[in-house]
Short mmCIF file of C-alpha atoms and ligand atoms in Angstrom, two decimals:
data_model
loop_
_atom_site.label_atom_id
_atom_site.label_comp_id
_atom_site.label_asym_id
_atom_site.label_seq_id
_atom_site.Cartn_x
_atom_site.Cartn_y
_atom_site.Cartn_z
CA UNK O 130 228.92 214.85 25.20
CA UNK O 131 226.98 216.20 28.69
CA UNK O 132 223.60 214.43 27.89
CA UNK O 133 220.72 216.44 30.01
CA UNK O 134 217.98 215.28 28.11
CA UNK O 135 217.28 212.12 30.20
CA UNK O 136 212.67 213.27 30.46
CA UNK O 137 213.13 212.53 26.68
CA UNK O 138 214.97 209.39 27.10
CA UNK O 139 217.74 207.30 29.20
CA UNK O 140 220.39 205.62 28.12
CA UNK O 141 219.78 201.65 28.88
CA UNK O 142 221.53 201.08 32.62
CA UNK O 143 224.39 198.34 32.80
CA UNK O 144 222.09 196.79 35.04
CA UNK O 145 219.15 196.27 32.72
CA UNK O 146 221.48 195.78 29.77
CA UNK O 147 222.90 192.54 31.96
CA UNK O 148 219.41 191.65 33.13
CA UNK O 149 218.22 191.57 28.75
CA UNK O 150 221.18 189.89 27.81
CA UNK O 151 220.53 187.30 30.54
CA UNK O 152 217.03 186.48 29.63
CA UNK O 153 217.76 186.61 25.98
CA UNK O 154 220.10 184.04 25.84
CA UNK O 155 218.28 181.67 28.66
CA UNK O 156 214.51 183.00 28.67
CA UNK O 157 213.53 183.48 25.09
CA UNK O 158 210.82 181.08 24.99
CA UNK O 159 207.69 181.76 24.22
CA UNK O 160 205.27 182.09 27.96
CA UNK O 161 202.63 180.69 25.88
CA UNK O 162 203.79 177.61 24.95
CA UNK O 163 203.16 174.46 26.93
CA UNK O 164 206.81 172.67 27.90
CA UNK O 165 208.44 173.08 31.06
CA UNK O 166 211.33 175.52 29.29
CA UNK O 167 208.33 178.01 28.75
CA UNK O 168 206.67 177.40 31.70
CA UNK O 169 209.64 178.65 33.89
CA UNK O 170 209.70 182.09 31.63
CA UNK O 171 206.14 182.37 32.02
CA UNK O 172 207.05 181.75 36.22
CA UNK O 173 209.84 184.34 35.12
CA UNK O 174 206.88 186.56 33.92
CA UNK O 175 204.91 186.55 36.79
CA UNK O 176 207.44 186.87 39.01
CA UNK O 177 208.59 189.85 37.38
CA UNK O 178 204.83 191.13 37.63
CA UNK O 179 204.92 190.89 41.12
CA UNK O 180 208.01 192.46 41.48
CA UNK O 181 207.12 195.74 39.46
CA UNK O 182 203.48 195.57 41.17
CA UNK O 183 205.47 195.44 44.63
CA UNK O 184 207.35 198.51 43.81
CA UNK O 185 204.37 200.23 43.02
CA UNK O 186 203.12 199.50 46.39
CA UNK O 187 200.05 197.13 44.49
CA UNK O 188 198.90 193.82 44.24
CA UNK O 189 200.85 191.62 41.10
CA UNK O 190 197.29 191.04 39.39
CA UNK O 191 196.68 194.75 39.33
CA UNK O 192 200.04 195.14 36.76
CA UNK O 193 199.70 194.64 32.86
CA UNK O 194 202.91 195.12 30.70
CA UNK O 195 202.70 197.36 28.14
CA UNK O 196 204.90 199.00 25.09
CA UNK O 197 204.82 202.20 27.20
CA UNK O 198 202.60 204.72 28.54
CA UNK O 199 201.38 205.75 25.16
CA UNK O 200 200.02 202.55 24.37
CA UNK O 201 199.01 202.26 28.61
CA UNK O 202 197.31 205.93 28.08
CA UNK O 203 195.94 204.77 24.74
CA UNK O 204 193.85 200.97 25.91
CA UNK O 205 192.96 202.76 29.24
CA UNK O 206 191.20 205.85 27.65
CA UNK O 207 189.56 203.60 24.61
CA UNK O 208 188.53 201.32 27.36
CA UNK O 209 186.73 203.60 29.51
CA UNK O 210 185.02 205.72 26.83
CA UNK O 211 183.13 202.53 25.29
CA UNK O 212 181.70 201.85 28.62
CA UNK O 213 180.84 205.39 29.95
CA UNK O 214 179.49 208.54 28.20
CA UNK O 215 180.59 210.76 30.94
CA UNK O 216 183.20 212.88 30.81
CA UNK O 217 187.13 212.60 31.23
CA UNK O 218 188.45 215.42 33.53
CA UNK O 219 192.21 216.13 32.54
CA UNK O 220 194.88 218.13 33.67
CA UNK O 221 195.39 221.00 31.21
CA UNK O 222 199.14 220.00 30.91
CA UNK O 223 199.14 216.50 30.27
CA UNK O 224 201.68 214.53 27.90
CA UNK O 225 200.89 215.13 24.15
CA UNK O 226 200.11 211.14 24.44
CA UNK O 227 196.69 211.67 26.78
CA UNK O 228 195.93 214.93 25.13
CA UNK O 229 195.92 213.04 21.79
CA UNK O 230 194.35 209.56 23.14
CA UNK O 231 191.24 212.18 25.01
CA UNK O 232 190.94 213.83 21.41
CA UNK O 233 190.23 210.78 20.16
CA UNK O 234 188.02 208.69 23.04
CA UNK O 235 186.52 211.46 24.94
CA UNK O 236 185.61 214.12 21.82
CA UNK O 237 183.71 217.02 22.79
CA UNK O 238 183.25 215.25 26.66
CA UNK O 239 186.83 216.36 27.94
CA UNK O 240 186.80 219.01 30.60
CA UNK O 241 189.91 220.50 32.15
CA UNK O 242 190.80 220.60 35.88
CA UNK O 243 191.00 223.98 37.49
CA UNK O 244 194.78 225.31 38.59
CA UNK O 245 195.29 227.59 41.69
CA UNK O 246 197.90 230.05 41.15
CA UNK O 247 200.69 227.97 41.49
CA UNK O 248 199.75 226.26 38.64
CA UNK O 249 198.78 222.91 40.86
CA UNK O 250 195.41 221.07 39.77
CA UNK O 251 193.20 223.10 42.86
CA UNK O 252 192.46 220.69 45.10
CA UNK O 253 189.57 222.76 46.55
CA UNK O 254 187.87 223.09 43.67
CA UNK O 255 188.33 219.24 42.35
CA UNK O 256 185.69 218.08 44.72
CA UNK O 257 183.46 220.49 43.12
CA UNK O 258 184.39 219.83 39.55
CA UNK O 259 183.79 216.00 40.04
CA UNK O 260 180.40 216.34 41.80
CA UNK O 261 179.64 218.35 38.76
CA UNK O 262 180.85 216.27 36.03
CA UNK O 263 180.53 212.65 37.49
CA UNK O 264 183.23 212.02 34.99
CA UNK O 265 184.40 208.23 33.73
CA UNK O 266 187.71 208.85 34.88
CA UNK O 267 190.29 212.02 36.30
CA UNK O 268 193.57 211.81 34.89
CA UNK O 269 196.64 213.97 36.10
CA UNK O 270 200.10 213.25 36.02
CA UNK O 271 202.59 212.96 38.95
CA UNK O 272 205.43 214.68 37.68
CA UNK O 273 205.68 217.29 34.04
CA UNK O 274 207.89 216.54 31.68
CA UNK O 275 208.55 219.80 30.18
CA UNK O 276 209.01 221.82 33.58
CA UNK O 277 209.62 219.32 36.38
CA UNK O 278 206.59 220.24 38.51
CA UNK O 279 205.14 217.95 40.82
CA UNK O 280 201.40 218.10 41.13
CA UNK O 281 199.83 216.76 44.60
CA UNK O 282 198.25 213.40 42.87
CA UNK O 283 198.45 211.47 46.31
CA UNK O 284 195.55 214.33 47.79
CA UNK O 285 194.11 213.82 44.17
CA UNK O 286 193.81 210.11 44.55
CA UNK O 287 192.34 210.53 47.97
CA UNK O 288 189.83 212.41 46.95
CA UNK O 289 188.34 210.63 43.93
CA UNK O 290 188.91 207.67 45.80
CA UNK O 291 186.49 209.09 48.30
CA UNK O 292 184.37 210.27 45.52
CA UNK O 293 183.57 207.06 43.82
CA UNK O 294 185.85 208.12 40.58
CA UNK O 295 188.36 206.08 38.96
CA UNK O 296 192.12 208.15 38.86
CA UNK O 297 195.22 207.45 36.31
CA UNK O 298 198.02 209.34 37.29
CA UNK O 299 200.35 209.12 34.13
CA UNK O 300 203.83 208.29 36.32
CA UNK O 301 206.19 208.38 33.68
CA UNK O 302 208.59 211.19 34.99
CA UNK O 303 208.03 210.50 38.57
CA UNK O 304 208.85 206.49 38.43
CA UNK O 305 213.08 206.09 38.85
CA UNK O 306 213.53 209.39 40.20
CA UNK O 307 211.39 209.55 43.37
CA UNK O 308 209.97 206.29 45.58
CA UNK O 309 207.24 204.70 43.72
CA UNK O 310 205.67 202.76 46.17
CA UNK O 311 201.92 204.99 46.52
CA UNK O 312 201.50 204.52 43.21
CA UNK O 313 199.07 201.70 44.07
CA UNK O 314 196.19 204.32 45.72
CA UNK O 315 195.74 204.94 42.41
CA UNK O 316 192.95 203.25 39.95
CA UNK O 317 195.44 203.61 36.71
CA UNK O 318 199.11 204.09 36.24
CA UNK O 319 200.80 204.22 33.18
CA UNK O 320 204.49 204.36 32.85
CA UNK O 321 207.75 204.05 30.35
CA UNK O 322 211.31 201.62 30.91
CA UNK O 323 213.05 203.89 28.97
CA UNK O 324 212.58 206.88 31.30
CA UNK O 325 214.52 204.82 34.56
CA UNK O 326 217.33 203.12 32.60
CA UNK O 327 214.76 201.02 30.86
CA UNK O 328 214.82 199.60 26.83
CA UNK O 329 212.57 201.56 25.12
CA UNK O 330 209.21 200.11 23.74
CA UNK O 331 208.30 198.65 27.39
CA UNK O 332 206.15 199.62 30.12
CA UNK O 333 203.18 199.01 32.29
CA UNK O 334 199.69 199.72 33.07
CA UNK O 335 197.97 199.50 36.63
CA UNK O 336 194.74 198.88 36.90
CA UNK O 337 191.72 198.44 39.94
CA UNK O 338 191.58 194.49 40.94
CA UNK O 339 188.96 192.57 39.51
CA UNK O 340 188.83 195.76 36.18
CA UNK O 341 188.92 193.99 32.62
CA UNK O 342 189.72 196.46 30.11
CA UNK O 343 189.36 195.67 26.66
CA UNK O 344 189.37 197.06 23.30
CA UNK O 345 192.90 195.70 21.59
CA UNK O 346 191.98 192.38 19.53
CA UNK O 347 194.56 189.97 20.06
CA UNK O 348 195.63 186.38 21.99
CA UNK O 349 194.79 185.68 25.83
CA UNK O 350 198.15 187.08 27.29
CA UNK O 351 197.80 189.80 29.89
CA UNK O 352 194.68 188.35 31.02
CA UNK O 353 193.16 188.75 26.89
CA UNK O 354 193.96 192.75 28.06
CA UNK O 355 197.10 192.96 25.88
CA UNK O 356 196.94 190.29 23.41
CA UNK O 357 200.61 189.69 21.90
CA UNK O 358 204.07 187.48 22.95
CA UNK O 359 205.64 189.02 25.92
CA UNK O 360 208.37 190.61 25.31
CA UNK O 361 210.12 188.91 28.63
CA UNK O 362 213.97 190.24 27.95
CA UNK O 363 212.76 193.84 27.84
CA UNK O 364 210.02 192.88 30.67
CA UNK O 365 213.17 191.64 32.37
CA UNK O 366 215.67 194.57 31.82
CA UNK O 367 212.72 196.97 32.71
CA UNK O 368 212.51 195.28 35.94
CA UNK O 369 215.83 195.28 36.94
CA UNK O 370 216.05 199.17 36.29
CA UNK O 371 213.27 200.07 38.22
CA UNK O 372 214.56 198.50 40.82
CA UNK O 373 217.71 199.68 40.90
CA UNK O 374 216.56 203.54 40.62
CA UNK O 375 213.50 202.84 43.18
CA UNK O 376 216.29 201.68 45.21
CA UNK O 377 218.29 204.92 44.75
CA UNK O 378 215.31 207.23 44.73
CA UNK O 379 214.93 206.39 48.51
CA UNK O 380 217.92 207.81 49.10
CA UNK O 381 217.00 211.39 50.53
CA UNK O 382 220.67 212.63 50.66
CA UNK O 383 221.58 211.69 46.96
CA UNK O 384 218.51 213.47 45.93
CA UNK O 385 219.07 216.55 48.14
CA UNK O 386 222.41 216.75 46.75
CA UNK O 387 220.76 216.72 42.91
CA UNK O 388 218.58 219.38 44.35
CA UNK O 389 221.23 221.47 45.26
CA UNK O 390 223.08 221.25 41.90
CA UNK O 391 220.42 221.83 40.05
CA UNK O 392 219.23 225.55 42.61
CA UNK O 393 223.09 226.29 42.18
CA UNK O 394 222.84 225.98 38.17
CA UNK O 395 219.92 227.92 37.95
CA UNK O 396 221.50 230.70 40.26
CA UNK O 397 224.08 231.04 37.97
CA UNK O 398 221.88 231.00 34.84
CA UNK O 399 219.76 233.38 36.53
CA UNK O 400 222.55 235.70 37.92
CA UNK O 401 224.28 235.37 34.38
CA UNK O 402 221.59 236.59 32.19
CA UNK O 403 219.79 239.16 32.65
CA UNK O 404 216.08 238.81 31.83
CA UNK O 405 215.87 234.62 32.10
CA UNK O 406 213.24 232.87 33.99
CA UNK O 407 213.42 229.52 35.39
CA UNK O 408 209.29 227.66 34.95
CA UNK O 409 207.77 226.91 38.15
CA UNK O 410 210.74 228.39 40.06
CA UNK O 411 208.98 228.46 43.58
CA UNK O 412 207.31 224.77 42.88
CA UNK O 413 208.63 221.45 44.26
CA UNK O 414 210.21 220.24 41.04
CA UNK O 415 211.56 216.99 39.94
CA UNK O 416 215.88 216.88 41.09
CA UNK O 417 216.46 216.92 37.92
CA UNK O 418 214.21 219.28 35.55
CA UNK O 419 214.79 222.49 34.80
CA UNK O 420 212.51 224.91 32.22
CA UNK O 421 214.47 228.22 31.53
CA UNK O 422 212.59 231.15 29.29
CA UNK O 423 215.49 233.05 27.70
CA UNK O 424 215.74 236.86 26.70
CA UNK O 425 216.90 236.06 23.42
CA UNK O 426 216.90 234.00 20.35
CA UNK O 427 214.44 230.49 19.34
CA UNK O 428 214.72 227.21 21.54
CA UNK O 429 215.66 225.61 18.26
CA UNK O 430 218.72 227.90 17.85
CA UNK O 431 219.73 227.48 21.68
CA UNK O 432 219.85 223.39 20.91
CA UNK O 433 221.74 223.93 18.38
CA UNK O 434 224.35 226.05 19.60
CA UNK O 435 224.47 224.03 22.92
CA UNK O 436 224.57 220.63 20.66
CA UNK O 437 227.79 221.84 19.22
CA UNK O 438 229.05 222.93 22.70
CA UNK O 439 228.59 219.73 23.06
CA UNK O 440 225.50 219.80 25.88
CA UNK O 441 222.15 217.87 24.42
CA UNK O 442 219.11 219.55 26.17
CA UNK O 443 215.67 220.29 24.59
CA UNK O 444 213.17 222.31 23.38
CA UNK O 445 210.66 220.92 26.04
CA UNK O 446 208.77 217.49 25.20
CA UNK O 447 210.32 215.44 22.96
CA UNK O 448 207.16 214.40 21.36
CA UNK O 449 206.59 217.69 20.08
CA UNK O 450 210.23 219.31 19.80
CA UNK O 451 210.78 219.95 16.36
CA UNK O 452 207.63 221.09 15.79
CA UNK O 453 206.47 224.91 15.82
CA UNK O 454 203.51 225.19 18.54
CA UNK O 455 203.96 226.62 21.73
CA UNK O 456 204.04 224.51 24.42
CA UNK O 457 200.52 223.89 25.86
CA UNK O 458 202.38 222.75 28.76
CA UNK O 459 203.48 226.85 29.08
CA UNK O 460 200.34 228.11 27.60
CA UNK O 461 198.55 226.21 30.76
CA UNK O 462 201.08 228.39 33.31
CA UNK O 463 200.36 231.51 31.53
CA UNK O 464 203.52 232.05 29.54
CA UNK O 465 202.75 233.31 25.85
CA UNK O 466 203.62 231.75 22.65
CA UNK O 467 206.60 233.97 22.25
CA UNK O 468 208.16 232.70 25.82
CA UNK O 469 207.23 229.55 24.66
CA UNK O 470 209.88 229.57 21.70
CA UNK O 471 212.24 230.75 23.55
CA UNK O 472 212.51 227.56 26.48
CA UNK O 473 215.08 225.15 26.30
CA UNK O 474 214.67 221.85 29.11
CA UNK O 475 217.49 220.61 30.53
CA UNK O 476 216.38 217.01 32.25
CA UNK O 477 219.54 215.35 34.17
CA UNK O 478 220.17 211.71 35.50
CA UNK O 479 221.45 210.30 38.53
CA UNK O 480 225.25 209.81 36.47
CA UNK O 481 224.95 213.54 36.16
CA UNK O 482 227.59 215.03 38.13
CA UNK O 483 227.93 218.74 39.61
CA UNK O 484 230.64 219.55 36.97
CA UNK O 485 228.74 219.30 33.96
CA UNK O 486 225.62 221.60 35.32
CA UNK O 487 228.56 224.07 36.44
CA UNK O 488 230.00 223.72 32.80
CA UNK O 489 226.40 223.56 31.27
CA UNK O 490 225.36 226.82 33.22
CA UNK O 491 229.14 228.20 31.54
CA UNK O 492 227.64 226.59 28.51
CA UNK O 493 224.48 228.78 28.47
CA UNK O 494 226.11 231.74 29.46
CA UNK O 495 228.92 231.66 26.43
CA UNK O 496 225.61 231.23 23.83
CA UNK O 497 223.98 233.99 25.45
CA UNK O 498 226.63 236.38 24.89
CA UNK O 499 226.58 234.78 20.85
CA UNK O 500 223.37 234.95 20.56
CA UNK O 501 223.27 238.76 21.29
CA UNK O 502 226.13 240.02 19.31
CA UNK O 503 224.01 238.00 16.06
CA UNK O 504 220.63 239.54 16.71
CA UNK O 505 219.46 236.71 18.67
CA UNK O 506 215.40 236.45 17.20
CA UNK O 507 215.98 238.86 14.49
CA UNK O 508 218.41 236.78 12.86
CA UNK O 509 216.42 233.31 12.84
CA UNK O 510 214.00 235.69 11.02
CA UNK O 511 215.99 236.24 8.46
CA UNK O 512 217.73 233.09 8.31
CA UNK O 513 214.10 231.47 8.26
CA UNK O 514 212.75 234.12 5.62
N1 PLP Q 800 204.02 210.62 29.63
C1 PLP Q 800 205.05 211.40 29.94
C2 PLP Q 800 204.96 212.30 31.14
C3 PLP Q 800 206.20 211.40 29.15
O1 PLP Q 800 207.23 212.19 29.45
C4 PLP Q 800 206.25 210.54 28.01
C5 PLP Q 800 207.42 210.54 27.11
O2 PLP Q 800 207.99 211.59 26.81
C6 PLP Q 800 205.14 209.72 27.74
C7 PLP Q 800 204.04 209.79 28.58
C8 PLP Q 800 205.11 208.80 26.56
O3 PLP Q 800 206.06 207.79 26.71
P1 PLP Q 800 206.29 206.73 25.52
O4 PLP Q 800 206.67 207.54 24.32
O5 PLP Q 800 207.40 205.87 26.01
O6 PLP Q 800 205.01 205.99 25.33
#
């Protein structure tokens, strides 16, 4: 199997695997408890916090673990809304897990940030926007899952640092693949394990110095932020991951190289069939993200067909593959609902040689030619009728 759905999830890294397995068999005591075993996991704990923080380029009592950047997304939003009646200014193409936790916090008071053409939040109209609004927070993620695009959240902490507003940049797609370590100019950052080599159900939430968010009922741990025994293996594993990949991400020729895999597959997609585009094409994208629009035939079908091929990509996120709404993600760059269903993401990781995009591009190519000679859309009609 050529797995190149690694924005959806990654599989656990021999390093963080070894890191678990270590602090489950040694560290499994509960931080909490008062002996001197516990005491050195909680030490364990707090070193680990520093650690992460460090990466981050922050100070270790800025850092609170989490189950992910859901639940990060989720306390930070609930927070902010009990203690403000502003508004929350969002990026229109946010993760379904901020769209969903501003539905719920910030009803009827979320406004979305203005794009320039590029489909970048416009920095020159930002300033504007938040002298208007005064909002409780501005929240715009680093890097999109769906397409890869990077949006320019170092300017946009800058300038609602300069503005007096808090910023959350959600960092889940950036963290692992590219240096993490300016993630501390920003007020809130929310991130996943899973999506750097992690184990899934971990994470962590940055917050300002001195900031006490509350809302989740529960026992003192976190500072009474995020009541609940630490989960120290995973805290451990997810540790040892991100620094492994930080590590790698500040390699500048193993990521050109990516880069250069990843223009050369879409070349070939693009020179292959006739009609395809690839999302955000002239944007600095993630290494390892690619959105392609085909001429023919549902996402669904493409999966499918590439599944038994024996290449696992996507239908975009994986929150919401599966399900039959266009991707608001799309919507926000312009692309109709049609264009939508027809977008398959491909999402590589650093194991992923050149090889398997050459065969994947080979991959796309052979369903291409299937799809037309069955009617491509007109049959999932009438397979779907
Ligand atoms: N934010 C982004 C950009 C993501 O890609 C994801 C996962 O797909 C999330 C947030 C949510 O992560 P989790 O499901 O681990 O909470």
């Amino acid at each position: 199997m050529a797995y190149f759905d690694h924005n959806a999830t990654t599989p656990l890294s021999a390093t963080a695997r070894a890191a678990w397995l270590h602090a489950a068999d040694e560290s499994w005591r509960n931080p909490s408890s008062l002996y001197r075993s516990a005491a050195r996991v909680r030490n364990l704990l707090e070193n680990a916090r520093a650690q992460v923080a460090t990466i981050l380029g922050a100070q270790p009592d800025r850092l609170i673990f989490t189950s992910g950047a859901t639940e990060g997304s989720t306390l930070l939003f609930q927070h902010l809304s009990s203690r403000s009646t502003q508004p929350l200014l969002l990026s229109p193409f946010e993760h379904p897990c901020g769209v969903a936790a501003a539905e719920r916090f910030f009803a009827g008071r979320t406004r979305h940030l203005e794009l320039d053409r590029g489909g970048l939040v416009d920095l020159e109209t930002l300033q504007s926007q938040i002298a208007k609004e005064r909002p409780a927070l501005v929240s715009v993620m680093a890097a999109n899952n769906e397409t890869g695009m990077i949006q320019p959240w170092k300017q946009v902490a800058e300038i609602c640092r300069k503005s007096g507003v808090p910023f959350h940049c959600d960092a889940s797609q950036w963290v692992g693949k590219l240096p993490a370590s300016d993630f501390g100019r920003c007020s809130f950052v929310t991130a996943s394990a899973h999506k750097f080599g992690g184990p899934k159900g971990t994470g962590f939430l940055l917050i300002p110095q001195g900031e006490n968010i509350r809302g989740q009922a529960g026992g003192e741990q976190e500072g009474g932020m995020r009541g609940g025994t630490e989960d120290y293996p995973s805290i451990a594993a997810m540790t040892a991951a991100l620094d492994e990949t930080d590590r790698t991400a500040q390699n500048l020729d193993a990521i050109a190289a990516r880069v250069d895999w990843r223009r050369r597959f879409e070349g070939e997609v693009l020179r292959r069939i006739s009609g395809a585009k690839v999302v955000g094409a002239g944007n600095d994208r993630l290494w390892n993200t690619v959105m392609v629009i085909l001429p023919t035939g549902r996402n669904d079908r493409w999966v499918t067909k590439l599944d038994r091929r024996s290449f696992e990509v996507s239908t975009g996120s994986a929150c919401s593959s599966g399900d039959e709404e266009p991707s608001h993600v799309l919507a926000a760059l312009g692309f109709s609902p049609d264009e939508s269903r027809r977008a398959i993401r491909v999402s590589s990781g650093w194991e992923t040689d050149e090889k398997a995009w050459q065969a994947l591009a080979d991959a796309i190519a052979e369903v291409h030619e299937e799809m037309r000679d069955d009617g491509g859309d007109a049959l999932t009609q009438v397979v779907r009728v």
